[in-house]
Every structure is written in structure tokens, then in C-alpha cells.
mmCIF file of C-alpha atoms in Angstrom:
data_model
loop_
_atom_site.group_PDB
_atom_site.id
_atom_site.type_symbol
_atom_site.label_atom_id
_atom_site.label_comp_id
_atom_site.label_asym_id
_atom_site.label_seq_id
_atom_site.Cartn_x
_atom_site.Cartn_y
_atom_site.Cartn_z
ATOM 1 C CA HIS A 1 21.134 -13.549 -20.017
ATOM 2 C CA ARG A 2 18.647 -15.132 -22.386
ATOM 3 C CA VAL A 3 18.280 -14.476 -26.094
ATOM 4 C CA SER A 4 15.186 -14.676 -28.283
ATOM 5 C CA TRP A 5 14.920 -15.418 -31.997
ATOM 6 C CA SER A 6 12.593 -13.573 -34.331
ATOM 7 C CA ARG A 7 9.839 -15.707 -35.825
ATOM 8 C CA ASP A 8 11.662 -15.888 -39.178
ATOM 9 C CA SER A 9 14.968 -16.758 -37.458
ATOM 10 C CA ARG A 10 16.696 -13.797 -39.132
ATOM 11 C CA LYS A 11 17.139 -11.659 -36.003
ATOM 12 C CA VAL A 12 18.173 -12.207 -32.390
ATOM 13 C CA VAL A 13 17.248 -9.946 -29.460
ATOM 14 C CA TYR A 14 19.379 -9.956 -26.312
ATOM 15 C CA ALA A 15 20.705 -7.790 -23.483
ATOM 16 C CA LYS A 16 24.330 -6.771 -23.102
ATOM 17 C CA ARG A 17 26.567 -3.999 -21.813
ATOM 18 C CA PRO A 18 26.842 -1.357 -24.560
ATOM 19 C CA SER A 19 30.518 -0.806 -23.730
ATOM 20 C CA PRO A 20 33.174 -2.313 -21.445
ATOM 21 C CA GLY A 21 32.720 -1.133 -17.884
ATOM 22 C CA SER A 22 29.138 0.018 -18.428
ATOM 23 C CA LEU A 23 26.812 -0.368 -15.453
ATOM 24 C CA TYR A 24 23.814 -1.068 -17.690
ATOM 25 C CA PHE A 25 22.552 -3.936 -19.807
ATOM 26 C CA ASP A 26 20.492 -2.696 -22.747
ATOM 27 C CA ILE A 27 18.410 -4.366 -25.454
ATOM 28 C CA PHE A 28 20.107 -5.047 -28.785
ATOM 29 C CA ILE A 29 18.930 -6.695 -31.993
ATOM 30 C CA TYR A 30 21.337 -8.475 -34.319
ATOM 31 C CA ASN A 31 20.338 -8.922 -37.967
ATOM 32 C CA ILE A 32 21.841 -12.099 -39.396
ATOM 33 C CA ASP A 33 21.372 -11.021 -43.019
ATOM 34 C CA THR A 34 23.023 -7.608 -42.704
ATOM 35 C CA GLU A 35 25.375 -8.664 -39.862
ATOM 36 C CA LYS A 36 24.511 -5.410 -38.085
ATOM 37 C CA GLU A 37 23.613 -4.768 -34.465
ATOM 38 C CA GLU A 38 21.029 -2.186 -33.432
ATOM 39 C CA ARG A 39 20.618 -0.766 -29.936
ATOM 40 C CA VAL A 40 16.987 -0.559 -28.804
ATOM 41 C CA SER A 41 17.151 0.837 -25.246
ATOM 42 C CA LYS A 42 19.457 3.182 -23.347
ATOM 43 C CA ASN A 43 20.631 2.866 -19.733
ATOM 44 C CA MET A 44 17.784 0.659 -18.578
ATOM 45 C CA ARG A 45 19.378 -2.354 -16.822
ATOM 46 C CA VAL A 46 17.293 -4.916 -18.705
ATOM 47 C CA ARG A 47 17.353 -8.691 -19.065
ATOM 48 C CA ASP A 48 15.380 -11.529 -20.663
ATOM 49 C CA PRO A 49 14.019 -9.742 -23.782
ATOM 50 C CA ASP A 50 11.585 -11.644 -26.005
ATOM 51 C CA PHE A 51 10.081 -10.820 -29.417
ATOM 52 C CA SER A 52 6.340 -10.676 -29.970
ATOM 53 C CA PRO A 53 4.796 -12.563 -32.909
ATOM 54 C CA GLY A 54 5.671 -10.402 -35.893
ATOM 55 C CA ASP A 55 8.683 -9.055 -33.969
ATOM 56 C CA SER A 56 7.262 -5.544 -33.629
ATOM 57 C CA LEU A 57 7.367 -5.569 -29.810
ATOM 58 C CA ILE A 58 9.831 -6.731 -27.173
ATOM 59 C CA VAL A 59 8.900 -7.668 -23.618
ATOM 60 C CA PHE A 60 11.630 -7.536 -20.982
ATOM 61 C CA VAL A 61 12.479 -7.243 -17.286
ATOM 62 C CA ARG A 62 14.016 -4.024 -15.980
ATOM 63 C CA ASN A 63 16.108 -3.967 -12.793
ATOM 64 C CA GLU A 64 16.424 -0.858 -10.670
ATOM 65 C CA GLY A 65 16.893 -0.133 -6.969
ATOM 66 C CA GLY A 66 16.551 -3.781 -5.959
ATOM 67 C CA ASN A 67 13.204 -4.097 -7.721
ATOM 68 C CA ASN A 68 11.933 -5.431 -11.053
ATOM 69 C CA ALA A 69 9.383 -4.306 -13.621
ATOM 70 C CA ILE A 70 7.989 -5.987 -16.715
ATOM 71 C CA GLY A 71 8.056 -3.633 -19.670
ATOM 72 C CA VAL A 72 7.211 -3.619 -23.371
ATOM 73 C CA ILE A 73 8.976 -1.561 -26.040
ATOM 74 C CA ARG A 74 8.720 -1.426 -29.828
ATOM 75 C CA SER A 75 11.602 -2.944 -31.748
ATOM 76 C CA ASP A 76 12.574 0.538 -32.973
ATOM 77 C CA GLY A 77 12.946 1.766 -29.373
ATOM 78 C CA SER A 78 9.687 3.742 -29.184
ATOM 79 C CA GLY A 79 6.471 3.173 -27.213
ATOM 80 C CA LEU A 80 8.024 2.151 -23.882
ATOM 81 C CA ARG A 81 5.435 1.121 -21.286
ATOM 82 C CA TYR A 82 5.488 -0.762 -17.984
ATOM 83 C CA LEU A 83 2.931 -3.335 -16.900
ATOM 84 C CA THR A 84 3.974 -3.632 -13.248
ATOM 85 C CA SER A 85 4.981 -1.443 -10.318
ATOM 86 C CA THR A 86 7.012 -3.354 -7.751
ATOM 87 C CA HIS A 87 8.548 -2.091 -4.522
ATOM 88 C CA ASP A 88 8.623 -5.132 -2.258
ATOM 89 C CA GLY A 89 11.526 -7.100 -3.728
ATOM 90 C CA SER A 90 9.364 -9.292 -5.990
ATOM 91 C CA GLN A 91 11.323 -10.604 -8.956
ATOM 92 C CA TYR A 92 10.206 -11.406 -12.505
ATOM 93 C CA TYR A 93 11.860 -13.818 -14.915
ATOM 94 C CA ALA A 94 11.854 -14.586 -18.629
ATOM 95 C CA PRO A 95 8.611 -12.956 -19.851
ATOM 96 C CA SER A 96 7.408 -14.213 -23.240
ATOM 97 C CA PHE A 97 4.515 -13.591 -25.608
ATOM 98 C CA SER A 98 1.863 -16.163 -26.422
ATOM 99 C CA PRO A 99 1.774 -17.400 -30.041
ATOM 100 C CA ASP A 100 -1.116 -15.022 -30.805
ATOM 101 C CA GLY A 101 0.530 -12.107 -28.971
ATOM 102 C CA SER A 102 -2.372 -11.578 -26.558
ATOM 103 C CA LYS A 103 -0.720 -12.817 -23.344
ATOM 104 C CA ILE A 104 2.596 -12.512 -21.527
ATOM 105 C CA LEU A 105 3.862 -15.467 -19.521
ATOM 106 C CA PHE A 106 6.508 -14.967 -16.828
ATOM 107 C CA GLY A 107 8.229 -16.413 -13.783
ATOM 108 C CA LEU A 108 7.553 -14.768 -10.435
ATOM 109 C CA PHE A 109 9.247 -14.775 -7.031
ATOM 110 C CA ARG A 110 7.464 -13.105 -4.115
ATOM 111 C CA GLN A 111 8.460 -12.758 -0.488
ATOM 112 C CA ASN A 112 7.545 -15.855 1.551
ATOM 113 C CA PHE A 113 6.808 -17.826 -1.639
ATOM 114 C CA ASP A 114 8.782 -20.122 -3.934
ATOM 115 C CA ARG A 115 9.198 -19.423 -7.634
ATOM 116 C CA ASP A 116 5.798 -19.407 -9.372
ATOM 117 C CA ILE A 117 4.423 -18.922 -12.889
ATOM 118 C CA ALA A 118 1.935 -16.220 -13.874
ATOM 119 C CA ILE A 119 0.260 -14.747 -16.955
ATOM 120 C CA MET A 120 -1.258 -11.382 -17.900
ATOM 121 C CA ASN A 121 -2.685 -9.499 -20.871
ATOM 122 C CA ALA A 122 -0.112 -8.125 -23.298
ATOM 123 C CA ASP A 123 -2.241 -5.085 -24.148
ATOM 124 C CA SER A 124 -2.469 -3.834 -20.555
ATOM 125 C CA LYS A 125 -2.477 -0.070 -20.241
ATOM 126 C CA SER A 126 0.843 1.488 -19.353
ATOM 127 C CA TYR A 127 1.451 1.514 -15.619
ATOM 128 C CA ARG A 128 2.744 4.809 -14.245
ATOM 129 C CA TYR A 129 6.065 3.623 -12.920
ATOM 130 C CA ARG A 130 7.908 5.564 -10.246
ATOM 131 C CA TRP A 131 11.439 4.275 -9.672
ATOM 132 C CA ASP A 132 11.975 6.783 -6.853
ATOM 133 C CA LEU A 133 9.352 5.019 -4.744
ATOM 134 C CA ALA A 134 11.569 1.947 -4.513
ATOM 135 C CA ASP A 135 13.482 3.558 -1.643
ATOM 136 C CA SER A 136 10.645 5.699 -0.315
ATOM 137 C CA THR A 137 9.128 5.440 3.157
ATOM 138 C CA LYS A 138 6.199 7.716 2.315
ATOM 139 C CA GLY A 139 3.924 5.096 0.806
ATOM 140 C CA PHE A 140 3.661 2.128 -1.522
ATOM 141 C CA SER A 141 7.258 1.223 -0.649
ATOM 142 C CA ASP A 142 6.369 -2.428 0.029
ATOM 143 C CA SER A 143 3.845 -3.141 -2.683
ATOM 144 C CA THR A 144 3.421 -4.944 -5.979
ATOM 145 C CA SER A 145 0.857 -3.652 -8.478
ATOM 146 C CA PHE A 146 -0.272 -4.594 -11.967
ATOM 147 C CA ALA A 147 -2.151 -2.485 -14.478
ATOM 148 C CA CYS A 148 -5.871 -2.565 -13.666
ATOM 149 C CA ASP A 149 -6.666 -4.303 -16.954
ATOM 150 C CA SER A 150 -3.748 -6.739 -16.799
ATOM 151 C CA GLY A 151 -5.843 -9.816 -15.984
ATOM 152 C CA MET A 152 -2.838 -11.048 -13.999
ATOM 153 C CA GLN A 153 -3.275 -14.649 -12.864
ATOM 154 C CA VAL A 154 -0.922 -17.051 -11.075
ATOM 155 C CA LEU A 155 -1.064 -20.247 -13.134
ATOM 156 C CA LEU A 156 1.165 -22.330 -10.885
ATOM 157 C CA GLY A 157 1.703 -21.364 -7.265
ATOM 158 C CA SER A 158 2.311 -24.577 -5.325
ATOM 159 C CA LYS A 159 4.708 -25.097 -2.431
ATOM 160 C CA ARG A 160 7.223 -26.443 -4.939
ATOM 161 C CA ASP A 161 9.407 -24.409 -7.281
ATOM 162 C CA GLU A 162 8.003 -23.766 -10.795
ATOM 163 C CA ARG A 163 10.143 -21.795 -13.236
ATOM 164 C CA ASP A 164 11.307 -21.231 -16.845
ATOM 165 C CA PRO A 165 7.830 -21.199 -18.477
ATOM 166 C CA ARG A 166 7.320 -21.088 -22.233
ATOM 167 C CA PHE A 167 4.149 -21.321 -24.292
ATOM 168 C CA LEU A 168 3.569 -24.426 -26.366
ATOM 169 C CA PRO A 169 3.646 -23.558 -30.094
ATOM 170 C CA ASP A 170 -0.133 -23.939 -30.494
ATOM 171 C CA GLY A 171 -0.895 -21.871 -27.387
ATOM 172 C CA SER A 172 -2.794 -24.737 -25.744
ATOM 173 C CA GLY A 173 -0.606 -24.725 -22.663
ATOM 174 C CA ILE A 174 2.894 -24.178 -21.329
ATOM 175 C CA ILE A 175 6.047 -26.148 -20.657
ATOM 176 C CA TYR A 176 8.084 -25.398 -17.554
ATOM 177 C CA SER A 177 10.568 -26.754 -15.020
ATOM 178 C CA SER A 178 9.563 -27.880 -11.513
ATOM 179 C CA ASP A 179 11.045 -29.794 -8.582
ATOM 180 C CA GLN A 180 7.821 -31.659 -7.759
ATOM 181 C CA THR A 181 9.789 -34.846 -7.022
ATOM 182 C CA GLY A 182 12.798 -33.140 -5.451
ATOM 183 C CA VAL A 183 14.619 -33.049 -8.817
ATOM 184 C CA PHE A 184 13.850 -30.443 -11.481
ATOM 185 C CA ASN A 185 12.151 -31.954 -14.512
ATOM 186 C CA LEU A 186 10.082 -30.554 -17.364
ATOM 187 C CA TYR A 187 6.286 -30.520 -17.201
ATOM 188 C CA THR A 188 3.463 -29.341 -19.428
ATOM 189 C CA LEU A 189 0.277 -27.646 -18.264
ATOM 190 C CA ASP A 190 -2.792 -27.967 -20.485
ATOM 191 C CA PHE A 191 -5.027 -24.883 -20.250
ATOM 192 C CA ALA A 192 -8.254 -26.681 -21.177
ATOM 193 C CA SER A 193 -8.020 -29.466 -18.595
ATOM 194 C CA GLY A 194 -5.787 -27.755 -16.061
ATOM 195 C CA ARG A 195 -3.700 -30.921 -15.877
ATOM 196 C CA ALA A 196 0.071 -31.018 -15.515
ATOM 197 C CA LYS A 197 2.143 -33.810 -17.046
ATOM 198 C CA ARG A 198 5.799 -34.648 -16.538
ATOM 199 C CA VAL A 199 7.676 -34.998 -19.833
ATOM 200 C CA THR A 200 11.256 -35.692 -18.656
ATOM 201 C CA ASP A 201 12.754 -37.989 -16.025
ATOM 202 C CA VAL A 202 16.334 -36.963 -15.389
ATOM 203 C CA SER A 203 18.444 -37.195 -12.247
ATOM 204 C CA GLY A 204 20.538 -34.070 -12.745
ATOM 205 C CA GLY A 205 17.786 -31.508 -13.363
ATOM 206 C CA ALA A 206 16.127 -30.105 -16.517
ATOM 207 C CA PHE A 207 15.692 -26.355 -17.040
ATOM 208 C CA CYS A 208 14.917 -23.671 -19.624
ATOM 209 C CA PRO A 209 12.791 -25.563 -22.177
ATOM 210 C CA SER A 210 12.454 -24.168 -25.685
ATOM 211 C CA PRO A 211 9.650 -25.952 -27.566
ATOM 212 C CA GLY A 212 9.878 -26.183 -31.347
ATOM 213 C CA SER A 213 7.098 -25.450 -33.793
#
């Protein structure tokens, strides 16, 4: 499970079991100054939480019934909303906010596709999520939907595997891992030109980049 630092490096947000034997992973925030841990969510089966700029919001992936959803919650545990409704086995990975907080970047796996990278608006209206439909045969049981104002766009959807995306500090593009040559290396994608550039050349594979400021 991934962790995310607050912008001032004084807090860490992460997912963990609230107690031994628990079936759930919930969101927790640890304050380095006070050395105290605060629980944000309850019984939600979450992973990959990430702070927004200013640390007021947390984006995360929720797991339930074999399906995923991307959600946003305030750091105090209020204002929970979902941006996706998924009932076809699609999986989301490592969502993160853009430096200006306007976009959410995430990894995506869909049936009959490799891992891809997509982006959507962070201020999308809350999607009415129905977990019970995940096992329903009455309708929408094999569908993936985004909020109507999400602006969802697949940035990288080639026949190769693209994963682990993170925004560059200035928001001009992203850095990610891909097996374009048969070995996973790190690449950048410039939004203005649309060009991808390889930035590592390793033989054992490079994953999970974390660009500095």
C-alpha cells in the first residue's frame, strides 16, 4: 500500500487495518509533530490515498465486491463522494492530484486492455454509487461510468503496459513506468507537445516514480 506526504512534509496519509484481524483497510493520517494518528474512514476497504494541494482532500481507491471506485474525502472524514461507478472488473491504481488540484491522474486496467493511464476533473459531481449492483443481473452489472462532468480522458492507452503515473511538479506533464522496450523504464509525457521521452535505461525494471519539487 502506498503512502502520501502532505505538502509541508509534516503529515503522512496511508491505508492500514484498524486492528489485527480486521477485514478492512481504512485511511489514516499520522502527524509527525504531535506523533498522533487519526482515522479518516471507517470500514471502506481503501488503498492508495493521496493528499490534495493544501491537504484538505484525499483521493483514494475503494475495493468492494470485486470492483473498484475512485473516491474523494475531506481530511476530517466528511464530504465523501465517488467519481466512478464500476461493475465490470475494471481496476484503478494510485490516483493523485495535479499540483493545482484541478485534475486527478490514475492508472487504469480494463478488460481486454493492458494497464493504461487516464485523467479526470477533480471537481466532478458526486457519482451515485451503488455497491449492490456489483453482483446484480438486473442492469448495469457489466459497466464502467464516470461522472458526466468528469472530463475523463485516457492519456496513454497503447498496446504496451503504462503504469504508476505521477504529475511533474510544475504540472506540465507526467512521469510513469512503461515496458515499451520489453523492460519497464521511466518515461515523461509532455502535455503541450504530446511527446513521450524515456528518462531511465535499466535492465531490471523501474517503477513507482516520485518526482521532487
